[in-house]
Coordinates of C-alpha atoms in Angstrom, one line a residue:
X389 CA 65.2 108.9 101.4
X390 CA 64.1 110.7 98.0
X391 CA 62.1 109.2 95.3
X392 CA 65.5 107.9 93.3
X393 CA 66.7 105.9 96.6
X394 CA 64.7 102.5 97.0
X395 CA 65.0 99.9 99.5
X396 CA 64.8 96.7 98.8
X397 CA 65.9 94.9 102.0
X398 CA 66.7 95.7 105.2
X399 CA 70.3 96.5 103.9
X400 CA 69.9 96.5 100.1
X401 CA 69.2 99.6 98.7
X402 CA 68.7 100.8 94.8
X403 CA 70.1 104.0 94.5
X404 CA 67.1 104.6 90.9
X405 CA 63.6 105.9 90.7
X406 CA 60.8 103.2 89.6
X407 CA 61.5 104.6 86.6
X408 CA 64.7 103.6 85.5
X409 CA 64.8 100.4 84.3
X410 CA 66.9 97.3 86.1
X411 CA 66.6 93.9 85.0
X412 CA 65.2 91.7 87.6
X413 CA 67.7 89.4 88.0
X414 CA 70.1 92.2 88.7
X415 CA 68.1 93.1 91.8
X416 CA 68.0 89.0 92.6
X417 CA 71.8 89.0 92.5
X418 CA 72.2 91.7 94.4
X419 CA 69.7 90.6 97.3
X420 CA 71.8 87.1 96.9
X421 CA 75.2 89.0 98.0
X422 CA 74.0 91.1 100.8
X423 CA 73.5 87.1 102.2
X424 CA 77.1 86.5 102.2
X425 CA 78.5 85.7 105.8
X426 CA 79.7 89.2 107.0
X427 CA 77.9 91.3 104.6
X428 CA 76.3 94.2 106.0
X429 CA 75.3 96.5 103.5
X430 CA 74.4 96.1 99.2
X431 CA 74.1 99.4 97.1
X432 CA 73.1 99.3 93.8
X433 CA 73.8 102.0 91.4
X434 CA 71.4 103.2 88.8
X435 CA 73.7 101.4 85.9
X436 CA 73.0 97.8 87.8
X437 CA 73.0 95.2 85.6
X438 CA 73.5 91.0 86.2
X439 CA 77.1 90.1 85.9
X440 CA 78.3 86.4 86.2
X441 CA 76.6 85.1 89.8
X442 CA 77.3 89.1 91.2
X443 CA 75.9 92.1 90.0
X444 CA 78.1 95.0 87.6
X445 CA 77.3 98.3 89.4
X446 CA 77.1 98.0 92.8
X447 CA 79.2 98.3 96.3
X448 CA 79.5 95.6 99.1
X449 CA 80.2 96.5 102.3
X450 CA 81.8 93.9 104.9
X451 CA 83.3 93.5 107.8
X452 CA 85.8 90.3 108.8
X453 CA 85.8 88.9 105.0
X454 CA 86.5 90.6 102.0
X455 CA 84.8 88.5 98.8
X456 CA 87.7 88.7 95.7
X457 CA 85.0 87.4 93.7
X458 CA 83.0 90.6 93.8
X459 CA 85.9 93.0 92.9
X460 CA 86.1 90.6 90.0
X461 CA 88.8 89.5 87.0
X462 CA 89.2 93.2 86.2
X463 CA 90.5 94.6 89.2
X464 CA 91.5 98.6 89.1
X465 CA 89.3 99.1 86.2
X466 CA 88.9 103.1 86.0
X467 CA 88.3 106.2 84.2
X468 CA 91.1 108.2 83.2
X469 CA 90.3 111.7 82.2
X470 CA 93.1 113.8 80.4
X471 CA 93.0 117.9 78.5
X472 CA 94.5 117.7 75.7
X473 CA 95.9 120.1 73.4
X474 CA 94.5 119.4 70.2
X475 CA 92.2 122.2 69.1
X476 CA 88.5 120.9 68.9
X477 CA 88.3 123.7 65.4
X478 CA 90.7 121.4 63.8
X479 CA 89.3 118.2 64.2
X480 CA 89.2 115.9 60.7
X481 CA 87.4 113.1 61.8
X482 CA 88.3 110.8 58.1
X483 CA 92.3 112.2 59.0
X484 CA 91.6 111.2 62.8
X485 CA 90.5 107.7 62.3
X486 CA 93.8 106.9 60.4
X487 CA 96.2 107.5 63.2
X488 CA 95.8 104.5 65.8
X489 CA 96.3 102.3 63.2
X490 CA 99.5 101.0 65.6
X491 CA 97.5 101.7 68.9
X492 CA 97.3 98.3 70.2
X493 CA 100.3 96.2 69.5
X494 CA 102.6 95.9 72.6
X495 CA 105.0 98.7 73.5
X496 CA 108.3 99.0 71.7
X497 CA 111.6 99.7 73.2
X498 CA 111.1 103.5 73.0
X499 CA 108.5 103.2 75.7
X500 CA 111.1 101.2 78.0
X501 CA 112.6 104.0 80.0
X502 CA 109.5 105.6 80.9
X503 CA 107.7 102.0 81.6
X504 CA 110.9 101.3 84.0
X505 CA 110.4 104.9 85.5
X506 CA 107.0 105.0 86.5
X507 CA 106.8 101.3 87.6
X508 CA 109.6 101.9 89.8
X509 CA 107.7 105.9 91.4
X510 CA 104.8 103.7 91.6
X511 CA 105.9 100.8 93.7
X512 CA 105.1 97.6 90.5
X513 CA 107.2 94.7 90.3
X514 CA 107.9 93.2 87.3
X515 CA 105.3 90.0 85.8
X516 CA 104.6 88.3 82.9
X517 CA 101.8 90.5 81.7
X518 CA 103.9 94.2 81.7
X519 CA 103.9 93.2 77.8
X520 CA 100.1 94.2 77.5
X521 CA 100.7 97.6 79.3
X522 CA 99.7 100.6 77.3
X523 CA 97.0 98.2 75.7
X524 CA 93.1 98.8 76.2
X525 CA 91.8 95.1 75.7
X526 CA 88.2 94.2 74.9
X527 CA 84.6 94.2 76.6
X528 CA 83.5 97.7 77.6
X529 CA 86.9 99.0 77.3
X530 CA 87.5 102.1 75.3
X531 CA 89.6 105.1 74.8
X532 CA 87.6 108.0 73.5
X533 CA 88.2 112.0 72.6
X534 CA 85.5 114.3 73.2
X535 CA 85.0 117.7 73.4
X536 CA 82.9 119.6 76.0
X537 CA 79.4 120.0 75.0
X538 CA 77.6 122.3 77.6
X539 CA 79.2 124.1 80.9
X540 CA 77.3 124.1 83.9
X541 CA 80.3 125.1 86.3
X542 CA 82.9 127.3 85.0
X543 CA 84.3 127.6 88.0
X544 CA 85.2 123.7 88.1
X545 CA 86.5 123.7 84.8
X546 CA 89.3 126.5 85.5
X547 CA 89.8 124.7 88.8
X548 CA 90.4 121.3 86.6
X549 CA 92.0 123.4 84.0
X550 CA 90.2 122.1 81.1
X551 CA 89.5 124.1 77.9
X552 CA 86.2 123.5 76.0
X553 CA 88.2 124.7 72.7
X554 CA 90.8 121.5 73.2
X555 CA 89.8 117.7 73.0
X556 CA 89.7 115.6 76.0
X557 CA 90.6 111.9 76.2
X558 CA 88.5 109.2 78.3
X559 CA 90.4 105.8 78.9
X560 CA 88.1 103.1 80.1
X561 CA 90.5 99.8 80.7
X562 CA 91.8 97.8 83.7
X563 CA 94.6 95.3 84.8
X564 CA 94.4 92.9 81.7
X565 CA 95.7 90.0 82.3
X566 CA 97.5 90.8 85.8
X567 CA 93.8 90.9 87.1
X568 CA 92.5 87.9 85.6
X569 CA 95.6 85.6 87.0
X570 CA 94.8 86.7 90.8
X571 CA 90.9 86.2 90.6
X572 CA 91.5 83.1 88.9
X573 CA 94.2 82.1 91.6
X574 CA 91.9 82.7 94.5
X575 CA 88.9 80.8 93.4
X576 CA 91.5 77.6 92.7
X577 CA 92.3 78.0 96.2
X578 CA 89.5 79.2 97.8
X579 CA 86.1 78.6 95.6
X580 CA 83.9 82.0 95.7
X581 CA 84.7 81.9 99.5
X582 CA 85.6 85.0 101.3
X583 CA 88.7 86.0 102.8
X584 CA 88.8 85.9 107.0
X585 CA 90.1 89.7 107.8
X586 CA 90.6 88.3 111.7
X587 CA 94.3 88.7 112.5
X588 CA 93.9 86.1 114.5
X589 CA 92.8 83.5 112.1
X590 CA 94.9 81.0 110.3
X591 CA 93.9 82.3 107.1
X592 CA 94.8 85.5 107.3
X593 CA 97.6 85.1 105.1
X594 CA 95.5 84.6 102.4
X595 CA 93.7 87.7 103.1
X596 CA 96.9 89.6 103.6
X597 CA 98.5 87.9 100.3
X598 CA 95.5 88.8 98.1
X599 CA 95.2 92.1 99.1
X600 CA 98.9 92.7 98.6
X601 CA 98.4 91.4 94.7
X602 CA 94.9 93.1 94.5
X603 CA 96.7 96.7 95.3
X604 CA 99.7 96.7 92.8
X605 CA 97.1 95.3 90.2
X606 CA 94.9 98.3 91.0
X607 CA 98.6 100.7 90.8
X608 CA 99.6 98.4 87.5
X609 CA 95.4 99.4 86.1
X610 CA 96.5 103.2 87.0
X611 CA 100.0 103.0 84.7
X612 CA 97.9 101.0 82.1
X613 CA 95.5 104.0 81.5
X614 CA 98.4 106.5 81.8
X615 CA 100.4 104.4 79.2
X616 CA 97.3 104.0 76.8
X617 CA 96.4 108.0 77.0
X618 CA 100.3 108.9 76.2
X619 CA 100.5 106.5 72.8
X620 CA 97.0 107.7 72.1
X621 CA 97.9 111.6 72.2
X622 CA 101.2 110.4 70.4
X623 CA 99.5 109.2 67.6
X624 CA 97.1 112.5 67.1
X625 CA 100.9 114.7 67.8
X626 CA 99.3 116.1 71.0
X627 CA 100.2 116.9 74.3
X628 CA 98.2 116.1 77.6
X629 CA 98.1 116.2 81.3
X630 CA 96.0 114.1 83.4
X631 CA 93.1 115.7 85.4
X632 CA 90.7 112.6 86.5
X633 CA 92.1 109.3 87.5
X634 CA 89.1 107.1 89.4
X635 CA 89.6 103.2 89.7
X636 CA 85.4 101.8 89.9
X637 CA 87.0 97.6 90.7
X638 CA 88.4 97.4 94.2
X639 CA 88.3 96.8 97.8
X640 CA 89.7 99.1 100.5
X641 CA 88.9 99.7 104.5
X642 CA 86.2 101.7 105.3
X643 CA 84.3 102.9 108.1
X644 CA 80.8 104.0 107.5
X645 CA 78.1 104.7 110.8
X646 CA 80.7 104.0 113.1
X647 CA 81.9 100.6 112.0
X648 CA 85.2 99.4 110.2
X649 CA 85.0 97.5 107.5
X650 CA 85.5 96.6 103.9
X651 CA 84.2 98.7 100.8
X652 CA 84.0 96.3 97.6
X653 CA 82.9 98.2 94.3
X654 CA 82.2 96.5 91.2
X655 CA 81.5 98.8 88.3
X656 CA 80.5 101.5 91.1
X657 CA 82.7 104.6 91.2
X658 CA 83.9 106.5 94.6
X659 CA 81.9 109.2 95.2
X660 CA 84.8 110.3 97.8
X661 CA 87.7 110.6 95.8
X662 CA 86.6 114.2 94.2
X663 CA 85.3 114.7 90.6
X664 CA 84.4 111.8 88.5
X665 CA 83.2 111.2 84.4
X666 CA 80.4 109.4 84.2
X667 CA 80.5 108.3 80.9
X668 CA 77.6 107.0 78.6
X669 CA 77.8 104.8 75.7
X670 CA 79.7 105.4 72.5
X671 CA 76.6 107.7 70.7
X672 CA 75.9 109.1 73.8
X673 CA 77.2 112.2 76.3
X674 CA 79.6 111.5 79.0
X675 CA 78.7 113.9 82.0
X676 CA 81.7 115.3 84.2
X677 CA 80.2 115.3 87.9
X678 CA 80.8 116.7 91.4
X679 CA 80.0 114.2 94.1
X680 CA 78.0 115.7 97.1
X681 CA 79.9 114.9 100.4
X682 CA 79.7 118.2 101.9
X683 CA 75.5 118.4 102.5
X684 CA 75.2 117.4 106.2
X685 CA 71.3 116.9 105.5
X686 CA 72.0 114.2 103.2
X687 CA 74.6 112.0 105.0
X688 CA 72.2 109.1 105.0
X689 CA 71.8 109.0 101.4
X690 CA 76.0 108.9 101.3
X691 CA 75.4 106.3 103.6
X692 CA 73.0 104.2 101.8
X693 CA 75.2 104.7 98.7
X694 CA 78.4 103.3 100.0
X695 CA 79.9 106.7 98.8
X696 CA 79.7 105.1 95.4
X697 CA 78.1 106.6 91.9
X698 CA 77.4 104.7 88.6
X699 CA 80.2 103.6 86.5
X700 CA 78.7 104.2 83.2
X701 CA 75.1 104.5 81.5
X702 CA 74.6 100.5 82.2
X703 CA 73.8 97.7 79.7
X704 CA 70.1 97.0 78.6
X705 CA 70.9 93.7 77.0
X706 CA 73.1 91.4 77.1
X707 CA 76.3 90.4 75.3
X708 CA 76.0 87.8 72.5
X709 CA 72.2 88.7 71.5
X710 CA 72.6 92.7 70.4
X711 CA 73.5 91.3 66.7
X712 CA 70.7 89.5 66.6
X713 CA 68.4 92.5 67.9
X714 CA 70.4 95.0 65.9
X715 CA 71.6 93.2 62.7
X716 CA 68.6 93.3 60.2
X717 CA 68.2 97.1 61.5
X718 CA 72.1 98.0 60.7
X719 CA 74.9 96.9 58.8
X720 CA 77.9 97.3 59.8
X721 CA 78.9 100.5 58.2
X722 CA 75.6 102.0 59.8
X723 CA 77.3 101.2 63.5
X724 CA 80.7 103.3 62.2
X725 CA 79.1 106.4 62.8
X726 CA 76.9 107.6 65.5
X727 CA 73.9 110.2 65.7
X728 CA 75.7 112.8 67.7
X729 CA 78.5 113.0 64.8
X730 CA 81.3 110.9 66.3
X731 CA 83.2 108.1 64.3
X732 CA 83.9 104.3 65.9
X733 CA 86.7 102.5 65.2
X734 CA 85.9 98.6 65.7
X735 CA 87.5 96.3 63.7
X736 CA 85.5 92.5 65.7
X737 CA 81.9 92.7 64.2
X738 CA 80.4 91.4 67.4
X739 CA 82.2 93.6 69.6
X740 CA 80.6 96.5 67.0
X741 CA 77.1 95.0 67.8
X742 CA 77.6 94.2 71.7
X743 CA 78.8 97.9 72.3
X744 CA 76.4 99.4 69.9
X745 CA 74.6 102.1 72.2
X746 CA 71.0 101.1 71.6
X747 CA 72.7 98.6 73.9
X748 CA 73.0 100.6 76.7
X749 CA 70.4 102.9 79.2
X750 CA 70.8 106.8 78.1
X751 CA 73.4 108.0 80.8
X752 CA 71.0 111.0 81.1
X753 CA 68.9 108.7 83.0
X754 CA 71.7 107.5 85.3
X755 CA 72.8 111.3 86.3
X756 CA 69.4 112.4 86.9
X757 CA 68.7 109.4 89.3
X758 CA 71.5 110.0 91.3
X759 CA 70.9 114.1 91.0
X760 CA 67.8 113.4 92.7
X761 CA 69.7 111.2 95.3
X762 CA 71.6 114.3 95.9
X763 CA 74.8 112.9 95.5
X764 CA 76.2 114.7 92.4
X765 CA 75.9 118.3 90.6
X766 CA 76.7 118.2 86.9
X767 CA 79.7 120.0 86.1
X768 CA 79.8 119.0 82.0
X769 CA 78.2 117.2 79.4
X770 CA 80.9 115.2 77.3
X771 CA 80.3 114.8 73.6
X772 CA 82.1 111.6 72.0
X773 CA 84.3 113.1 69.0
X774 CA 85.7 109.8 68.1
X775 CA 85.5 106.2 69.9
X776 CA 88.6 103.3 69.9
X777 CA 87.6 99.8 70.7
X778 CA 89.6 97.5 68.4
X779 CA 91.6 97.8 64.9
X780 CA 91.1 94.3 64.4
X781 CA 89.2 90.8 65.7
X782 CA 91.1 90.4 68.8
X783 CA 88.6 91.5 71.6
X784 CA 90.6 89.8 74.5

């Protein structure tokens, strides 16, 4: 299977050589979910790290249940990718950092038309939470320029038509609230039980009513990102069109060897829905890949993946104790700026510390484990220009 694929059970795999490090009870969680009544196959990717009772970086594959649970609070959390046409010569970072000073309060009425538009193109109802569309939220979420460091296909850039002397934008955010309120309604209902698939069961309502709420949150993530890339280029006077747009917290129908079934991914992006960015932490590259699905000679490896890449470089440690690793080494101002040049903007001093990137793996470490896997080429390493998390304390 290749030195960077690893199994662990009969149907767990790790798709990381022994050299990458995974916390143990990463692997423990994800052993625990391949256990679940219908589960048939656990990938993990080589960003897995624990999350609460299921792991972050992994795909589930199922057949008569789908498990809510593992898509998780956040579901249609994605990377959207856009070229913009701000010239990377002109970049002030000091004039930069001073125009997203209005980047996260709700939408005003200017946006209404074009909030009206697109929900309606797009199939999304109206619901309480349309008031935090256009916003990024907290965690992990970001929305970051960058400018293309090294080429290693030309001929992919042209195809994507990006330009290495304009800035690109990377927005990292999911279904807010929306998200939240249908995990949190299923597991009132139903525990951390799964869903019955089987037409012929009584529940299948259930099943049929949370995936109808699970796909408009994952179309409601996909205007979010759109909606948070527009105000951001706004701010900065540019223009932008969008060339990536990969969603890494769903579930959808699959069939893989032969056998239908159900494809959960939880921080874990599609590996068959064409080019992805893999990005790494805020002081470190992003990589722009080219999944492998064309290489008949390694279809088992696609197999043994779930069709699924890392999500990101992967955290090391977890939230709530990087201030007390990092604080007596940096103050805050230290955390502002990072060692590849780029400027932060993080307003919530723990949300400065829990993203700082000695939190995180190196992403170069993630993309060469799943190179090995032969299931990506590198298109482009990303350099971070300048990284949004928060103006102020809110981190919600």
């Amino acid at each position: 299977m290749g030195k960077s694929v690893q199994k662990i059970t009969e149907n767990v795999s790790l798709i990381a050589s022994t050299d990458t490090w995974v916390e143990g009870l990463a692997i423990q969680q994800l052993i625990k979910t391949s256990e679940l009544d219908g589960m048939h196959r656990v990938a993990g990717m080589p960003d897995l790290h624990p999350g609460r009772g299921y792991p972050i970086g992994a795909a589930f594959f199922t057949t008569n249940k789908i498990y809510p649970a593992l898509v998780g609070n956040d579901i249609g959390c994605g990377m959207s990718f856009w070229q913009t046409s701000a010239k990377v010569s002109k970049v002030n970072l000091d004039k930069l950092a001073k125009k997203f000073e209005h980047v996260e309060q709700p939408l005003d009425k200017t946006w209404s038309a074009i909030i009206e538009q697109r929900k309606s193109e797009k199939c999304i109802s109206n619901n309480s939470y349309d008031h935090a569309l256009g916003t990024i939220g907290g965690g992990n979420h970001f929305a970051e320029f960058q400018a293309i460091d090294e080429v290693y296909d030309q001929a992919v850039l042209e195809e994507l038509g990006l330009n290495k002397k304009h800035l690109q934008l990377l927005v990292h955010s999911g279904s807010r609230g929306l998200g939240q309120s249908i995990l949190v309604e299923h597991i009132t209902m139903h525990n951390h039980d799964g869903l019955v698939t089987d037409a012929e069961n009584n529940s299948n309502y259930d099943f049929k009513d949370y995936l109808t709420k699970h796909d408009e949150a994952v179309r409601w993530a996909e205007l979010n990102r759109e909606l948070i890339a527009k105000r951001f280029l706004d701010a900065i006077r540019a223009n932008g069109s969008c060339v990536l747009d990969i969603n890494h917290n769903l579930v959808s129908p699959k069939n893989i060897n032969g056998c239908n079934g159900w494809l959960h991914r939880k921080g874990a992006t599609p590996s068959d829905k064409g080019y992805a960015v893999i990005p790494g932490s805020r002081g470190d590259y992003s990589y722009l890949v080219k999944p492998l699905l064309d290489d008949q000679s390694n279809a088992e490896n696609l197999k043994t993946s779930l069709f699924s890449l890392a999500h990101g470089a992967g955290r090391k440690w977890k939230r709530g104790e990087c201030h007390g690793r990092l604080g007596h080494k940096y103050k805050r101002e230290d955390l502002y700026r990072t060692a590849l040049g780029s400027r932060v903007i993080c307003g919530n001093k723990e949300l400065l510390y829990d993203e700082a990137p000695q939190a995180y793996k190196k992403c170069e470490t993630v993309i060469s484990d799943m190179v090995d896997a032969r299931l990506i080429t590198v298109v482009a390493k990303l350099r971070p220009v300048l990284t949004f998390k928060t103006n102020g304390d809110c981190s919600s």
